[in-house]
Structures are given as structure tokens and as C-alpha cells.
């Protein structure tokens, strides 16, 4: 999976209006989404088909709180992928550790797993050659400065953060400039009242529609200091650190 923001990759991964309409029609069969689409006046396949842009589909939809979403779907959990293409290193796979004697090119995993590995005795600690990628899902707690220091001291490689959807799809990622997360072309992010919400249509069975991420901040439209174009999720506090609305 090539997630570098190159023109060809953006074209391949861009959500088309046809795909969005197809996902919304499928969401009509789910009671949780059917109620929200009805509230927005998109309660029929005809109304969804009449939309002429993705923005017009999302514009009238109410935002969903993460707690309400989880209450409606108590069995839904984030699926952390076993292997992710690292956003800072093209064609470099970041893998969740399986063999503690293996030296991985890059490590990827939720914060709790990486903290556990970092606290192991050096003789039993796995090694990463190039990078560590912290995978964060909706509602997961913030990656603090002390967390980054722990991972850096243990693995001695750059640490970056990535936001994933419930299906394990990479939706936003942090570059080396630490000026927020770059938004992947497969997701739509919005900010309301200092909170960030996302719509991800990559999971056609359980799409996330205007769902609270648990991140506090705002959306920046301009280019990043690293030179990459496209919108970014900017933290409310400081570059490279998001605050969690759930904390």
C-alpha cells in the first residue's frame, strides 16, 4: 500500500462520488446509520443519488459522538493491521512484532504494545532498524512527549504517529516535520468546536460517517513545512502532539 501523497497515489485512492453513494445506500440497511441519514434528509436511495458531490452528502449530516457510536456498536473495535507501509519511508513495511529475536526494518503497533516492548530488558528487546509507527484509533489516548522519549530511548529510531479507522485503514499520518497529520485521500476530516470528526468510506460494511475521532484540534488546508501539499490535522496544543477529547 503506497500512501505517499504523490499525484498517482492520490488519484488511485480518491473516493469517487459513485463509491460514496454506493456506501451510503448500503448504510441505509443499518439501523444506526439509517436514522442519521433520515435526519439529514438522505433517507432514500433517490435522495442519495441526487447528490452531486461528496461534500453535499456530508454537509447536512449530524456529527456522531464516539461514546454514542460505541454504545450502538459494542462489539466494534479497531483492527490494527499486521503490516503497514510506513508513510515516512517509501516501500518500507512497518510490521507488528511476532518474533522477539527478529530485527525488523520498522515497527508498527498500538501504543500499549510498543510501550511494553520498550520496557523489556535490552537482552530481550526486539530491534527496529529505521522507524517506529504508533497506530492510533478513534478514542485512543494521546501519544505524549514522555511516550515518544520512552520509544526513542528503547529503539533509537524516529517515532511517528498514524491515525487508523476501525477497519485498519490508514487515514492520517505524521511526517518528519511534526506539524500535524497529513490526511490520506481515502478519508474526509472536519473540525467543529475544536473537535475533529472523520468520514471513512473504506469499510463498506461499517462506514464511519462524521464520527468523533477523540482528537482536539483543527484542520489546516495549507502545505506542510515538509513540502507535501494537502490538508493536515493540527493539534490544539503543539506540533507533534494531539490532545485527546476522551481524556
PDB file of N, CA, C and O in Angstrom, residues 70 77-84 94-96 108-113 133-141 162-169:
ATOM      1  N   UNK A  70     -19.997   3.849  19.980  1.00  0.00           N
ATOM      2  CA  UNK A  70     -19.596   2.595  20.604  1.00  0.00           C
ATOM      3  C   UNK A  70     -20.755   1.942  21.349  1.00  0.00           C
ATOM      4  O   UNK A  70     -20.826   0.720  21.453  1.00  0.00           O
ATOM      5  N   UNK A  77     -14.376  -2.861  17.312  1.00  0.00           N
ATOM      6  CA  UNK A  77     -13.052  -2.489  17.800  1.00  0.00           C
ATOM      7  C   UNK A  77     -12.178  -2.144  16.599  1.00  0.00           C
ATOM      8  O   UNK A  77     -12.425  -2.567  15.481  1.00  0.00           O
ATOM      9  N   UNK A  78     -11.115  -1.374  16.868  1.00  0.00           N
ATOM     10  CA  UNK A  78     -10.157  -1.063  15.820  1.00  0.00           C
ATOM     11  C   UNK A  78      -9.366  -2.314  15.470  1.00  0.00           C
ATOM     12  O   UNK A  78      -8.955  -3.067  16.350  1.00  0.00           O
ATOM     13  N   UNK A  79      -9.165  -2.536  14.205  1.00  0.00           N
ATOM     14  CA  UNK A  79      -8.364  -3.649  13.730  1.00  0.00           C
ATOM     15  C   UNK A  79      -6.983  -3.115  13.350  1.00  0.00           C
ATOM     16  O   UNK A  79      -6.833  -2.482  12.307  1.00  0.00           O
ATOM     17  N   UNK A  80      -6.004  -3.340  14.214  1.00  0.00           N
ATOM     18  CA  UNK A  80      -4.657  -2.860  13.926  1.00  0.00           C
ATOM     19  C   UNK A  80      -4.008  -3.771  12.892  1.00  0.00           C
ATOM     20  O   UNK A  80      -3.865  -4.973  13.131  1.00  0.00           O
ATOM     21  N   UNK A  81      -3.638  -3.237  11.743  1.00  0.00           N
ATOM     22  CA  UNK A  81      -3.071  -4.081  10.677  1.00  0.00           C
ATOM     23  C   UNK A  81      -1.731  -4.660  11.090  1.00  0.00           C
ATOM     24  O   UNK A  81      -0.968  -4.047  11.834  1.00  0.00           O
ATOM     25  N   UNK A  82      -1.447  -5.856  10.607  1.00  0.00           N
ATOM     26  CA  UNK A  82      -0.171  -6.503  10.924  1.00  0.00           C
ATOM     27  C   UNK A  82       0.997  -5.835  10.200  1.00  0.00           C
ATOM     28  O   UNK A  82       2.110  -5.805  10.709  1.00  0.00           O
ATOM     29  N   UNK A  83       0.736  -5.311   9.018  1.00  0.00           N
ATOM     30  CA  UNK A  83       1.790  -4.661   8.238  1.00  0.00           C
ATOM     31  C   UNK A  83       1.241  -3.384   7.616  1.00  0.00           C
ATOM     32  O   UNK A  83       0.142  -3.372   7.078  1.00  0.00           O
ATOM     33  N   UNK A  84       2.001  -2.294   7.730  1.00  0.00           N
ATOM     34  CA  UNK A  84       1.616  -1.001   7.175  1.00  0.00           C
ATOM     35  C   UNK A  84       2.788  -0.442   6.392  1.00  0.00           C
ATOM     36  O   UNK A  84       3.941  -0.574   6.813  1.00  0.00           O
ATOM     37  N   UNK A  94       6.190  -1.485   7.838  1.00  0.00           N
ATOM     38  CA  UNK A  94       6.276  -1.487   9.291  1.00  0.00           C
ATOM     39  C   UNK A  94       5.387  -2.612   9.791  1.00  0.00           C
ATOM     40  O   UNK A  94       4.195  -2.650   9.476  1.00  0.00           O
ATOM     41  N   UNK A  95       5.948  -3.540  10.561  1.00  0.00           N
ATOM     42  CA  UNK A  95       5.238  -4.751  10.947  1.00  0.00           C
ATOM     43  C   UNK A  95       5.067  -4.830  12.453  1.00  0.00           C
ATOM     44  O   UNK A  95       5.934  -4.383  13.218  1.00  0.00           O
ATOM     45  N   UNK A  96       3.930  -5.407  12.881  1.00  0.00           N
ATOM     46  CA  UNK A  96       3.760  -5.709  14.283  1.00  0.00           C
ATOM     47  C   UNK A  96       4.632  -6.905  14.640  1.00  0.00           C
ATOM     48  O   UNK A  96       4.680  -7.885  13.897  1.00  0.00           O
ATOM     49  N   UNK A 108       5.370  -1.314  13.875  1.00  0.00           N
ATOM     50  CA  UNK A 108       4.081  -0.641  13.879  1.00  0.00           C
ATOM     51  C   UNK A 108       3.190  -1.339  14.880  1.00  0.00           C
ATOM     52  O   UNK A 108       3.186  -2.564  14.988  1.00  0.00           O
ATOM     53  N   UNK A 109       2.415  -0.549  15.643  1.00  0.00           N
ATOM     54  CA  UNK A 109       1.505  -1.154  16.594  1.00  0.00           C
ATOM     55  C   UNK A 109       0.884  -0.115  17.492  1.00  0.00           C
ATOM     56  O   UNK A 109       1.296   1.059  17.501  1.00  0.00           O
ATOM     57  N   UNK A 110      -0.132  -0.501  18.269  1.00  0.00           N
ATOM     58  CA  UNK A 110      -0.741   0.436  19.217  1.00  0.00           C
ATOM     59  C   UNK A 110       0.253   0.825  20.305  1.00  0.00           C
ATOM     60  O   UNK A 110       1.235   0.104  20.566  1.00  0.00           O
ATOM     61  N   UNK A 111      -0.016   1.936  20.947  1.00  0.00           N
ATOM     62  CA  UNK A 111       0.930   2.491  21.912  1.00  0.00           C
ATOM     63  C   UNK A 111       1.229   1.510  23.041  1.00  0.00           C
ATOM     64  O   UNK A 111       2.378   1.364  23.455  1.00  0.00           O
ATOM     65  N   UNK A 112       0.204   0.832  23.571  1.00  0.00           N
ATOM     66  CA  UNK A 112       0.425  -0.078  24.688  1.00  0.00           C
ATOM     67  C   UNK A 112       1.401  -1.188  24.361  1.00  0.00           C
ATOM     68  O   UNK A 112       2.264  -1.533  25.183  1.00  0.00           O
ATOM     69  N   UNK A 113       1.300  -1.763  23.157  1.00  0.00           N
ATOM     70  CA  UNK A 113       2.212  -2.819  22.749  1.00  0.00           C
ATOM     71  C   UNK A 113       3.633  -2.298  22.633  1.00  0.00           C
ATOM     72  O   UNK A 113       4.594  -2.930  23.108  1.00  0.00           O
ATOM     73  N   UNK A 133       6.249   3.255  14.204  1.00  0.00           N
ATOM     74  CA  UNK A 133       4.993   3.886  13.828  1.00  0.00           C
ATOM     75  C   UNK A 133       3.939   3.528  14.874  1.00  0.00           C
ATOM     76  O   UNK A 133       3.572   2.363  15.022  1.00  0.00           O
ATOM     77  N   UNK A 134       3.472   4.536  15.607  1.00  0.00           N
ATOM     78  CA  UNK A 134       2.449   4.330  16.628  1.00  0.00           C
ATOM     79  C   UNK A 134       1.078   4.430  15.967  1.00  0.00           C
ATOM     80  O   UNK A 134       0.708   5.489  15.445  1.00  0.00           O
ATOM     81  N   UNK A 135       0.320   3.335  15.970  1.00  0.00           N
ATOM     82  CA  UNK A 135      -1.009   3.314  15.376  1.00  0.00           C
ATOM     83  C   UNK A 135      -2.039   3.731  16.416  1.00  0.00           C
ATOM     84  O   UNK A 135      -2.105   3.157  17.497  1.00  0.00           O
ATOM     85  N   UNK A 136      -2.845   4.716  16.058  1.00  0.00           N
ATOM     86  CA  UNK A 136      -3.844   5.254  16.984  1.00  0.00           C
ATOM     87  C   UNK A 136      -5.211   5.233  16.323  1.00  0.00           C
ATOM     88  O   UNK A 136      -5.376   5.719  15.208  1.00  0.00           O
ATOM     89  N   UNK A 137      -6.192   4.654  17.015  1.00  0.00           N
ATOM     90  CA  UNK A 137      -7.548   4.587  16.512  1.00  0.00           C
ATOM     91  C   UNK A 137      -8.457   5.586  17.186  1.00  0.00           C
ATOM     92  O   UNK A 137      -8.038   6.299  18.110  1.00  0.00           O
ATOM     93  N   UNK A 138      -9.707   5.699  16.754  1.00  0.00           N
ATOM     94  CA  UNK A 138     -10.664   6.627  17.375  1.00  0.00           C
ATOM     95  C   UNK A 138     -10.800   6.373  18.872  1.00  0.00           C
ATOM     96  O   UNK A 138     -11.069   5.260  19.306  1.00  0.00           O
ATOM     97  N   UNK A 139     -10.571   7.402  19.664  1.00  0.00           N
ATOM     98  CA  UNK A 139     -10.709   7.301  21.109  1.00  0.00           C
ATOM     99  C   UNK A 139      -9.478   6.857  21.849  1.00  0.00           C
ATOM    100  O   UNK A 139      -9.450   6.903  23.081  1.00  0.00           O
ATOM    101  N   UNK A 140      -8.432   6.415  21.142  1.00  0.00           N
ATOM    102  CA  UNK A 140      -7.199   6.016  21.823  1.00  0.00           C
ATOM    103  C   UNK A 140      -6.535   7.231  22.450  1.00  0.00           C
ATOM    104  O   UNK A 140      -6.622   8.349  21.934  1.00  0.00           O
ATOM    105  N   UNK A 141      -5.841   6.998  23.544  1.00  0.00           N
ATOM    106  CA  UNK A 141      -5.263   8.126  24.272  1.00  0.00           C
ATOM    107  C   UNK A 141      -4.100   8.748  23.509  1.00  0.00           C
ATOM    108  O   UNK A 141      -3.530   8.154  22.593  1.00  0.00           O
ATOM    109  N   UNK A 162       0.262   7.626  13.593  1.00  0.00           N
ATOM    110  CA  UNK A 162      -0.673   7.432  12.496  1.00  0.00           C
ATOM    111  C   UNK A 162      -2.057   7.166  13.057  1.00  0.00           C
ATOM    112  O   UNK A 162      -2.208   6.503  14.083  1.00  0.00           O
ATOM    113  N   UNK A 163      -3.074   7.689  12.374  1.00  0.00           N
ATOM    114  CA  UNK A 163      -4.464   7.504  12.786  1.00  0.00           C
ATOM    115  C   UNK A 163      -5.118   6.511  11.833  1.00  0.00           C
ATOM    116  O   UNK A 163      -5.054   6.671  10.618  1.00  0.00           O
ATOM    117  N   UNK A 164      -5.745   5.464  12.398  1.00  0.00           N
ATOM    118  CA  UNK A 164      -6.360   4.434  11.575  1.00  0.00           C
ATOM    119  C   UNK A 164      -7.848   4.357  11.858  1.00  0.00           C
ATOM    120  O   UNK A 164      -8.327   4.767  12.923  1.00  0.00           O
ATOM    121  N   UNK A 165      -8.596   3.837  10.897  1.00  0.00           N
ATOM    122  CA  UNK A 165     -10.023   3.622  11.068  1.00  0.00           C
ATOM    123  C   UNK A 165     -10.303   2.274  11.707  1.00  0.00           C
ATOM    124  O   UNK A 165      -9.392   1.504  12.021  1.00  0.00           O
ATOM    125  N   UNK A 166     -11.573   1.976  11.884  1.00  0.00           N
ATOM    126  CA  UNK A 166     -11.939   0.731  12.539  1.00  0.00           C
ATOM    127  C   UNK A 166     -11.554  -0.488  11.714  1.00  0.00           C
ATOM    128  O   UNK A 166     -11.403  -1.586  12.256  1.00  0.00           O
ATOM    129  N   UNK A 167     -11.409  -0.323  10.421  1.00  0.00           N
ATOM    130  CA  UNK A 167     -11.042  -1.453   9.565  1.00  0.00           C
ATOM    131  C   UNK A 167      -9.533  -1.560   9.364  1.00  0.00           C
ATOM    132  O   UNK A 167      -9.068  -2.387   8.585  1.00  0.00           O
ATOM    133  N   UNK A 168      -8.761  -0.739  10.073  1.00  0.00           N
ATOM    134  CA  UNK A 168      -7.315  -0.773   9.941  1.00  0.00           C
ATOM    135  C   UNK A 168      -6.777   0.088   8.822  1.00  0.00           C
ATOM    136  O   UNK A 168      -5.560   0.129   8.610  1.00  0.00           O
ATOM    137  N   UNK A 169      -7.645   0.805   8.106  1.00  0.00           N
ATOM    138  CA  UNK A 169      -7.195   1.675   7.015  1.00  0.00           C
ATOM    139  C   UNK A 169      -6.470   2.894   7.576  1.00  0.00           C
ATOM    140  O   UNK A 169      -6.927   3.525   8.532  1.00  0.00           O
TER     141      UNK A 169
END
